[in-house]
């Protein structure tokens, strides 16, 4: 009877399970003694049937044994129910504690102030965080199930209702906290990603501008018309590449302006980079225009040199014609010479227009 009337229900699930195992051993022992009680009843019945002189005492003792037996079995059932209920409550406590422990462990990860130092590290952190958020989504069903279990246990175990409610509130508080942490960290990582994406674009564009400036400045001025034409063609190709990057400059500027409009924590740095990017673009266009003018001037100069050389060559040839003292020795020869001289005068007029 001391076993079934014990009020000890365990301090945790493991302790309750130990008590349940001991009680199961007691129940096995109790079942083994039921045959002994049945034998006592059978023997008492036989004595009463034989009209034993102590019949009244036998009946009294039989009733006493049966009453004690039934009381013991009733107490055993009560003890079994209490242990079962204690196991339910302690199992709930354990599940809540394990869930809170997991939440706090993940919470430490989400409380990190590492938001990435470059685009690659931010992307890695975002992937890791999205994995944590998937774990949270899966855990949400367990949290809801534990809350439903808390309601049921409070109804079925009113004596433990206040303790169960404390556990439930602790679970909900930790759950809400980690959800807030997750949302805040995701937002900060997104901010960091947008910043690093902008900075990566900034570095790519400024590096490209530096390379393009070097290309534009690399070519020496030409020494002939063909070279000057090649320079102008190549310079126009550079302009085509510059124009092709206009969308990239526009996109980077829009990204930076969006960060400024959102009041990003790195707004000062973004503003500085936008100014540098605009200045670099303008400097590149000014350089291209300056070199275009130089190449066109070079082209004009080489054309002048070519035309001058052509005129000099023509005049040298014509001078020999004019110094010829042949005036013809017949009418036909004189007329032929006159025709040649008229052709020379026409050619001279054409050259005069080119020279002037």
CSV table of C-alpha atoms in Angstrom, one decimal:
chain,number,residue,atom,x,y,z
A,1,UNK,CA,0.0,0.0,0.0
A,2,UNK,CA,2.9,2.3,0.6
A,3,UNK,CA,3.8,2.0,-3.1
A,4,UNK,CA,0.4,2.9,-4.4
A,5,UNK,CA,-0.2,5.8,-2.0
A,6,UNK,CA,3.2,7.4,-2.7
A,7,UNK,CA,3.0,11.0,-3.9
A,8,UNK,CA,6.3,10.9,-5.6
A,9,UNK,CA,5.7,11.6,-9.4
A,10,UNK,CA,9.3,12.4,-10.5
A,11,UNK,CA,11.2,15.5,-11.2
A,12,UNK,CA,11.7,14.9,-14.9
A,13,UNK,CA,10.7,12.4,-17.6
A,14,UNK,CA,13.6,10.1,-16.9
A,15,UNK,CA,12.6,10.0,-13.2
A,16,UNK,CA,9.0,9.3,-14.1
A,17,UNK,CA,9.9,6.5,-16.4
A,18,UNK,CA,12.0,4.9,-13.6
A,19,UNK,CA,8.9,5.2,-11.3
A,20,UNK,CA,6.7,3.7,-14.0
A,21,UNK,CA,9.1,0.7,-14.4
A,22,UNK,CA,9.0,0.1,-10.6
A,23,UNK,CA,5.3,0.4,-10.6
A,24,UNK,CA,5.0,-2.1,-13.5
A,25,UNK,CA,7.1,-4.5,-11.4
A,26,UNK,CA,4.6,-3.9,-8.5
A,27,UNK,CA,1.6,-4.6,-10.8
A,28,UNK,CA,3.2,-7.9,-11.9
A,29,UNK,CA,3.6,-8.8,-8.2
A,30,UNK,CA,0.0,-7.7,-7.5
A,31,UNK,CA,-1.4,-9.8,-10.3
A,32,UNK,CA,0.6,-12.8,-8.9
A,33,UNK,CA,-1.1,-12.3,-5.5
A,34,UNK,CA,-4.6,-12.2,-7.0
A,35,UNK,CA,-4.6,-16.0,-7.1
A,36,UNK,CA,-3.8,-16.1,-3.4
A,37,UNK,CA,-6.8,-13.9,-2.7
A,38,UNK,CA,-9.0,-16.1,-4.8
A,39,UNK,CA,-7.8,-19.1,-2.8
A,40,UNK,CA,-8.6,-17.4,0.5
A,41,UNK,CA,-12.1,-16.7,-0.8
A,42,UNK,CA,-12.5,-20.3,-1.9
A,43,UNK,CA,-11.3,-21.7,1.4
A,44,UNK,CA,-13.6,-19.3,3.4
A,45,UNK,CA,-16.5,-20.4,1.2
A,46,UNK,CA,-15.8,-24.0,1.9
A,47,UNK,CA,-15.6,-23.4,5.7
A,48,UNK,CA,-18.9,-21.4,5.7
A,49,UNK,CA,-20.5,-24.2,3.6
A,50,UNK,CA,-19.4,-26.7,6.2
A,51,UNK,CA,-21.1,-24.5,8.9
A,52,UNK,CA,-17.8,-23.8,10.7
A,53,UNK,CA,-18.5,-22.7,14.3
A,54,UNK,CA,-16.4,-19.5,13.5
A,55,UNK,CA,-18.5,-18.7,10.5
A,56,UNK,CA,-19.1,-15.1,11.5
A,57,UNK,CA,-15.4,-14.4,12.1
A,58,UNK,CA,-14.5,-16.1,8.8
A,59,UNK,CA,-17.0,-13.9,6.9
A,60,UNK,CA,-15.7,-10.9,8.7
A,61,UNK,CA,-12.1,-11.7,7.8
A,62,UNK,CA,-13.1,-12.6,4.2
A,63,UNK,CA,-14.8,-9.2,3.8
A,64,UNK,CA,-11.8,-7.5,5.3
A,65,UNK,CA,-9.4,-9.2,2.9
A,66,UNK,CA,-11.6,-8.5,-0.1
A,67,UNK,CA,-12.1,-4.8,0.9
A,68,UNK,CA,-8.3,-4.4,1.3
A,69,UNK,CA,-7.7,-6.1,-2.0
A,70,UNK,CA,-10.2,-3.9,-3.9
A,71,UNK,CA,-8.9,-0.8,-2.1
A,72,UNK,CA,-5.3,-1.8,-3.1
A,73,UNK,CA,-6.3,-2.4,-6.7
A,74,UNK,CA,-8.2,0.9,-6.8
A,75,UNK,CA,-5.2,2.8,-5.4
A,76,UNK,CA,-3.0,1.0,-7.9
A,77,UNK,CA,-5.2,2.2,-10.8
A,78,UNK,CA,-5.1,5.8,-9.3
A,79,UNK,CA,-1.3,5.5,-9.0
A,80,UNK,CA,-1.0,4.3,-12.6
A,81,UNK,CA,-3.1,7.2,-13.8
A,82,UNK,CA,-1.0,9.7,-11.8
A,83,UNK,CA,2.2,8.3,-13.2
A,84,UNK,CA,0.8,8.3,-16.7
A,85,UNK,CA,-0.3,11.9,-16.3
A,86,UNK,CA,3.1,12.9,-14.8
A,87,UNK,CA,4.8,11.3,-17.8
A,88,UNK,CA,2.6,13.3,-20.2
A,89,UNK,CA,3.4,16.6,-18.4
A,90,UNK,CA,7.1,15.8,-18.1
A,91,UNK,CA,7.2,14.7,-21.8
A,92,UNK,CA,5.6,18.0,-22.7
A,93,UNK,CA,8.2,19.8,-20.5
A,94,UNK,CA,11.1,17.9,-22.2
A,95,UNK,CA,9.7,18.7,-25.7
A,96,UNK,CA,9.4,22.3,-24.9
A,97,UNK,CA,12.8,22.5,-23.3
A,98,UNK,CA,14.4,20.8,-26.4
A,99,UNK,CA,12.5,23.1,-28.7
A,100,UNK,CA,13.6,26.2,-26.7
A,101,UNK,CA,17.2,24.9,-26.7
A,102,UNK,CA,17.2,24.5,-30.5
A,103,UNK,CA,15.6,28.0,-30.9
A,104,UNK,CA,18.3,29.6,-28.7
A,105,UNK,CA,21.1,27.8,-30.5
A,106,UNK,CA,19.8,29.1,-33.9
A,107,UNK,CA,19.2,32.5,-32.3
A,108,UNK,CA,22.9,32.8,-31.5
A,109,UNK,CA,23.6,32.3,-35.2
A,110,UNK,CA,21.0,34.9,-36.2
A,111,UNK,CA,22.4,37.4,-33.7
A,112,UNK,CA,25.7,37.4,-35.6
A,113,UNK,CA,26.9,40.8,-36.8
A,114,UNK,CA,28.6,39.3,-39.8
A,115,UNK,CA,26.8,40.5,-42.9
A,116,UNK,CA,29.5,39.8,-45.4
A,117,UNK,CA,32.5,41.6,-46.6
A,118,UNK,CA,32.0,41.2,-50.4
A,119,UNK,CA,29.3,39.9,-52.8
A,120,UNK,CA,30.4,36.2,-52.5
A,121,UNK,CA,30.4,36.1,-48.7
A,122,UNK,CA,27.0,37.9,-48.6
A,123,UNK,CA,25.5,35.4,-51.0
A,124,UNK,CA,26.9,32.5,-48.9
A,125,UNK,CA,25.4,34.0,-45.7
A,126,UNK,CA,22.0,34.5,-47.5
A,127,UNK,CA,22.0,30.8,-48.5
A,128,UNK,CA,22.8,29.8,-45.0
A,129,UNK,CA,20.1,32.0,-43.6
A,130,UNK,CA,17.5,30.7,-46.0
A,131,UNK,CA,18.4,27.2,-44.8
A,132,UNK,CA,17.7,28.4,-41.2
A,133,UNK,CA,14.4,29.9,-42.2
A,134,UNK,CA,13.4,26.6,-43.8
A,135,UNK,CA,14.2,24.9,-40.5
A,136,UNK,CA,12.1,27.5,-38.7
A,137,UNK,CA,9.2,26.9,-41.0
A,138,UNK,CA,9.4,23.2,-40.3
A,139,UNK,CA,9.6,23.9,-36.5
A,140,UNK,CA,6.5,26.1,-36.6
A,141,UNK,CA,4.2,23.0,-36.9
A,142,UNK,CA,5.9,21.5,-33.8
A,143,UNK,CA,5.4,24.8,-31.8
A,144,UNK,CA,1.7,24.9,-32.8
A,145,UNK,CA,1.4,21.2,-31.8
A,146,UNK,CA,3.0,21.9,-28.4
A,147,UNK,CA,0.6,24.8,-27.8
A,148,UNK,CA,-2.4,22.5,-28.6
A,149,UNK,CA,-0.9,19.9,-26.2
A,150,UNK,CA,-0.5,22.5,-23.5
A,151,UNK,CA,-4.2,23.3,-23.8
A,152,UNK,CA,-5.1,19.6,-23.5
A,153,UNK,CA,-2.9,19.0,-20.5
A,154,UNK,CA,-4.2,22.1,-18.7
A,155,UNK,CA,-7.7,20.6,-19.0
A,156,UNK,CA,-6.7,17.1,-18.1
A,157,UNK,CA,-4.2,18.0,-15.3
A,158,UNK,CA,-5.6,21.2,-13.7
A,159,UNK,CA,-3.2,20.7,-10.8
A,160,UNK,CA,-0.3,21.4,-13.2
A,161,UNK,CA,-2.1,24.0,-15.2
A,162,UNK,CA,-0.1,27.0,-14.0
A,163,UNK,CA,3.3,25.3,-14.6
A,164,UNK,CA,2.2,24.2,-18.0
A,165,UNK,CA,1.1,27.7,-18.9
A,166,UNK,CA,4.5,29.1,-17.8
A,167,UNK,CA,6.2,26.6,-20.1
A,168,UNK,CA,3.8,27.5,-22.9
A,169,UNK,CA,4.5,31.2,-22.5
A,170,UNK,CA,8.2,30.6,-22.4
A,171,UNK,CA,8.0,28.6,-25.7
A,172,UNK,CA,5.9,31.3,-27.4
A,173,UNK,CA,8.2,34.1,-26.2
A,174,UNK,CA,11.3,32.3,-27.6
A,175,UNK,CA,9.5,31.5,-30.8
A,176,UNK,CA,8.4,35.1,-31.4
A,177,UNK,CA,11.9,36.3,-30.6
A,178,UNK,CA,13.7,34.1,-33.1
A,179,UNK,CA,11.1,34.9,-35.8
A,180,UNK,CA,11.8,38.6,-35.2
A,181,UNK,CA,15.6,37.9,-35.3
A,182,UNK,CA,15.2,35.9,-38.5
A,183,UNK,CA,13.2,38.7,-40.2
A,184,UNK,CA,15.7,41.4,-39.0
A,185,UNK,CA,18.7,39.4,-40.1
A,186,UNK,CA,17.2,38.7,-43.5
A,187,UNK,CA,16.5,42.4,-44.0
A,188,UNK,CA,20.1,43.3,-43.0
A,189,UNK,CA,21.5,40.6,-45.3
A,190,UNK,CA,19.4,41.9,-48.1
A,191,UNK,CA,20.7,45.4,-47.4
A,192,UNK,CA,24.2,44.1,-47.4
A,193,UNK,CA,23.6,42.2,-50.6
A,194,UNK,CA,22.3,45.3,-52.4
A,195,UNK,CA,25.3,47.3,-51.2
A,196,UNK,CA,27.9,44.7,-52.2
A,197,UNK,CA,26.1,44.3,-55.6
A,198,UNK,CA,26.4,48.0,-56.1
A,199,UNK,CA,30.0,48.1,-55.0
A,200,UNK,CA,30.9,45.1,-57.2
A,201,UNK,CA,29.3,47.0,-60.2
A,202,UNK,CA,31.2,50.1,-59.2
A,203,UNK,CA,34.5,48.3,-59.1
A,204,UNK,CA,33.8,46.6,-62.5
A,205,UNK,CA,32.9,49.9,-64.1
A,206,UNK,CA,35.8,51.9,-62.7
A,207,UNK,CA,38.2,49.1,-63.7
A,208,UNK,CA,36.7,49.1,-67.2
A,209,UNK,CA,37.0,52.9,-67.5
A,210,UNK,CA,40.7,52.6,-66.5
A,211,UNK,CA,41.3,50.0,-69.2
A,212,UNK,CA,39.4,52.0,-71.8
A,213,UNK,CA,41.4,55.1,-71.0
A,214,UNK,CA,44.6,53.2,-71.5
A,215,UNK,CA,43.3,51.8,-74.8
A,216,UNK,CA,42.3,55.3,-76.0
A,217,UNK,CA,45.6,56.8,-75.0
A,218,UNK,CA,47.7,53.9,-76.4
A,219,UNK,CA,47.7,54.7,-80.1
A,220,UNK,CA,50.4,57.1,-81.5
A,221,UNK,CA,49.4,59.6,-84.2
A,222,UNK,CA,49.6,58.2,-87.7
A,223,UNK,CA,52.2,59.1,-90.3
A,224,UNK,CA,50.1,58.6,-93.4
A,225,UNK,CA,46.5,58.8,-94.5
A,226,UNK,CA,45.9,55.0,-94.2
A,227,UNK,CA,47.1,55.0,-90.7
A,228,UNK,CA,45.0,58.0,-89.8
A,229,UNK,CA,41.9,56.3,-91.2
A,230,UNK,CA,42.7,53.2,-89.2
A,231,UNK,CA,43.0,55.3,-86.0
A,232,UNK,CA,39.6,56.9,-86.6
A,233,UNK,CA,38.0,53.6,-87.3
A,234,UNK,CA,39.5,52.0,-84.1
A,235,UNK,CA,38.5,55.1,-82.1
A,236,UNK,CA,34.9,54.8,-83.3
A,237,UNK,CA,35.0,51.2,-82.2
A,238,UNK,CA,35.9,52.4,-78.7
A,239,UNK,CA,32.9,54.7,-78.8
A,240,UNK,CA,30.7,51.8,-79.6
A,241,UNK,CA,32.0,49.9,-76.6
A,242,UNK,CA,31.5,53.0,-74.4
A,243,UNK,CA,27.9,53.3,-75.7
A,244,UNK,CA,27.4,49.6,-75.0
A,245,UNK,CA,28.2,50.2,-71.3
A,246,UNK,CA,25.7,53.0,-70.9
A,247,UNK,CA,23.0,50.6,-69.6
A,248,UNK,CA,25.5,49.4,-67.0
A,249,UNK,CA,26.3,52.9,-65.8
A,250,UNK,CA,22.5,53.7,-65.7
A,251,UNK,CA,21.8,50.5,-63.7
A,252,UNK,CA,24.6,51.2,-61.2
A,253,UNK,CA,23.3,54.7,-60.7
A,254,UNK,CA,19.7,53.5,-60.2
A,255,UNK,CA,20.9,50.9,-57.7
A,256,UNK,CA,22.9,53.6,-55.8
A,257,UNK,CA,20.0,56.0,-55.8
A,258,UNK,CA,17.6,53.3,-54.5
A,259,UNK,CA,20.0,52.7,-51.6
A,260,UNK,CA,20.1,56.4,-50.8
A,261,UNK,CA,16.3,56.7,-51.0
A,262,UNK,CA,15.9,53.7,-48.6
A,263,UNK,CA,18.2,55.4,-46.1
A,264,UNK,CA,20.8,52.6,-46.3
A,265,UNK,CA,23.3,52.5,-43.5
A,266,UNK,CA,26.2,53.0,-46.0
A,267,UNK,CA,24.6,56.0,-47.7
A,268,UNK,CA,27.7,58.1,-47.3
A,269,UNK,CA,29.9,55.6,-49.0
A,270,UNK,CA,27.2,55.0,-51.7
A,271,UNK,CA,27.0,58.8,-52.4
A,272,UNK,CA,30.8,59.0,-52.7
A,273,UNK,CA,30.9,56.1,-55.1
A,274,UNK,CA,28.1,57.5,-57.3
A,275,UNK,CA,30.1,60.8,-57.6
A,276,UNK,CA,33.3,59.0,-58.5
A,277,UNK,CA,31.4,56.9,-61.1
A,278,UNK,CA,29.8,59.9,-62.7
A,279,UNK,CA,33.2,61.7,-62.8
A,280,UNK,CA,34.9,58.7,-64.3
A,281,UNK,CA,32.3,58.4,-67.0
A,282,UNK,CA,32.5,62.1,-67.8
A,283,UNK,CA,36.3,62.0,-67.9
A,284,UNK,CA,36.2,59.0,-70.3
A,285,UNK,CA,33.8,60.7,-72.7
A,286,UNK,CA,35.9,63.9,-72.6
A,287,UNK,CA,39.1,61.9,-73.3
A,288,UNK,CA,37.4,60.1,-76.2
A,289,UNK,CA,36.2,63.5,-77.6
A,290,UNK,CA,39.7,65.0,-77.2
A,291,UNK,CA,41.4,62.1,-79.0
A,292,UNK,CA,38.7,62.2,-81.7
A,293,UNK,CA,39.7,65.8,-82.4
A,294,UNK,CA,43.4,64.9,-82.4
A,295,UNK,CA,42.8,62.0,-84.8
A,296,UNK,CA,40.7,64.2,-87.1
A,297,UNK,CA,43.4,66.9,-87.0
A,298,UNK,CA,46.0,64.2,-87.8
A,299,UNK,CA,43.8,63.0,-90.7
A,300,UNK,CA,43.6,66.5,-92.0
A,301,UNK,CA,47.3,67.0,-91.7
A,302,UNK,CA,48.1,63.7,-93.5
A,303,UNK,CA,45.6,64.5,-96.3
A,304,UNK,CA,47.4,67.9,-96.6
A,305,UNK,CA,50.8,66.2,-96.8
A,306,UNK,CA,49.5,63.7,-99.4
A,307,UNK,CA,47.9,66.4,-101.5
A,308,UNK,CA,51.0,68.6,-101.3
A,309,UNK,CA,53.2,65.7,-102.4
A,310,UNK,CA,50.9,65.0,-105.3
A,311,UNK,CA,50.9,68.6,-106.4
A,312,UNK,CA,54.7,68.8,-106.0
A,313,UNK,CA,55.0,65.7,-108.2
A,314,UNK,CA,52.7,67.1,-110.7
A,315,UNK,CA,54.5,70.4,-110.9
A,316,UNK,CA,57.8,68.7,-111.3
A,317,UNK,CA,56.5,66.7,-114.3
A,318,UNK,CA,54.8,69.8,-115.8
A,319,UNK,CA,58.0,71.9,-115.4
A,320,UNK,CA,59.8,69.5,-117.7
A,321,UNK,CA,56.9,69.9,-120.2
A,322,UNK,CA,57.2,73.7,-120.1
A,323,UNK,CA,60.9,73.7,-120.5
A,324,UNK,CA,60.7,71.7,-123.7
A,325,UNK,CA,61.9,74.0,-126.6
A,326,UNK,CA,60.2,72.0,-129.3
A,327,UNK,CA,57.9,74.4,-131.1
A,328,UNK,CA,57.0,72.1,-134.0
A,329,UNK,CA,58.4,71.9,-137.4
A,330,UNK,CA,55.1,71.6,-139.3
A,331,UNK,CA,51.5,72.7,-139.0
A,332,UNK,CA,50.4,69.3,-137.7
A,333,UNK,CA,53.1,69.2,-135.1
A,334,UNK,CA,52.4,72.8,-134.0
A,335,UNK,CA,48.7,72.0,-133.7
A,336,UNK,CA,49.5,68.9,-131.6
A,337,UNK,CA,51.7,71.0,-129.3
A,338,UNK,CA,48.9,73.5,-129.0
A,339,UNK,CA,46.5,70.7,-128.0
A,340,UNK,CA,49.0,69.5,-125.4
A,341,UNK,CA,49.4,73.0,-124.0
A,342,UNK,CA,45.6,73.5,-123.8
A,343,UNK,CA,45.4,70.2,-121.9
A,344,UNK,CA,48.1,71.5,-119.6
A,345,UNK,CA,46.2,74.7,-118.9
A,346,UNK,CA,43.1,72.8,-118.0
A,347,UNK,CA,45.1,70.6,-115.7
A,348,UNK,CA,46.7,73.6,-114.2
A,349,UNK,CA,43.3,75.1,-113.5
A,350,UNK,CA,42.2,71.9,-111.8
A,351,UNK,CA,45.4,71.9,-109.7
A,352,UNK,CA,44.9,75.5,-108.8
A,353,UNK,CA,41.5,74.8,-107.3
A,354,UNK,CA,43.0,72.0,-105.2
A,355,UNK,CA,45.9,74.2,-104.0
A,356,UNK,CA,43.6,77.2,-103.2
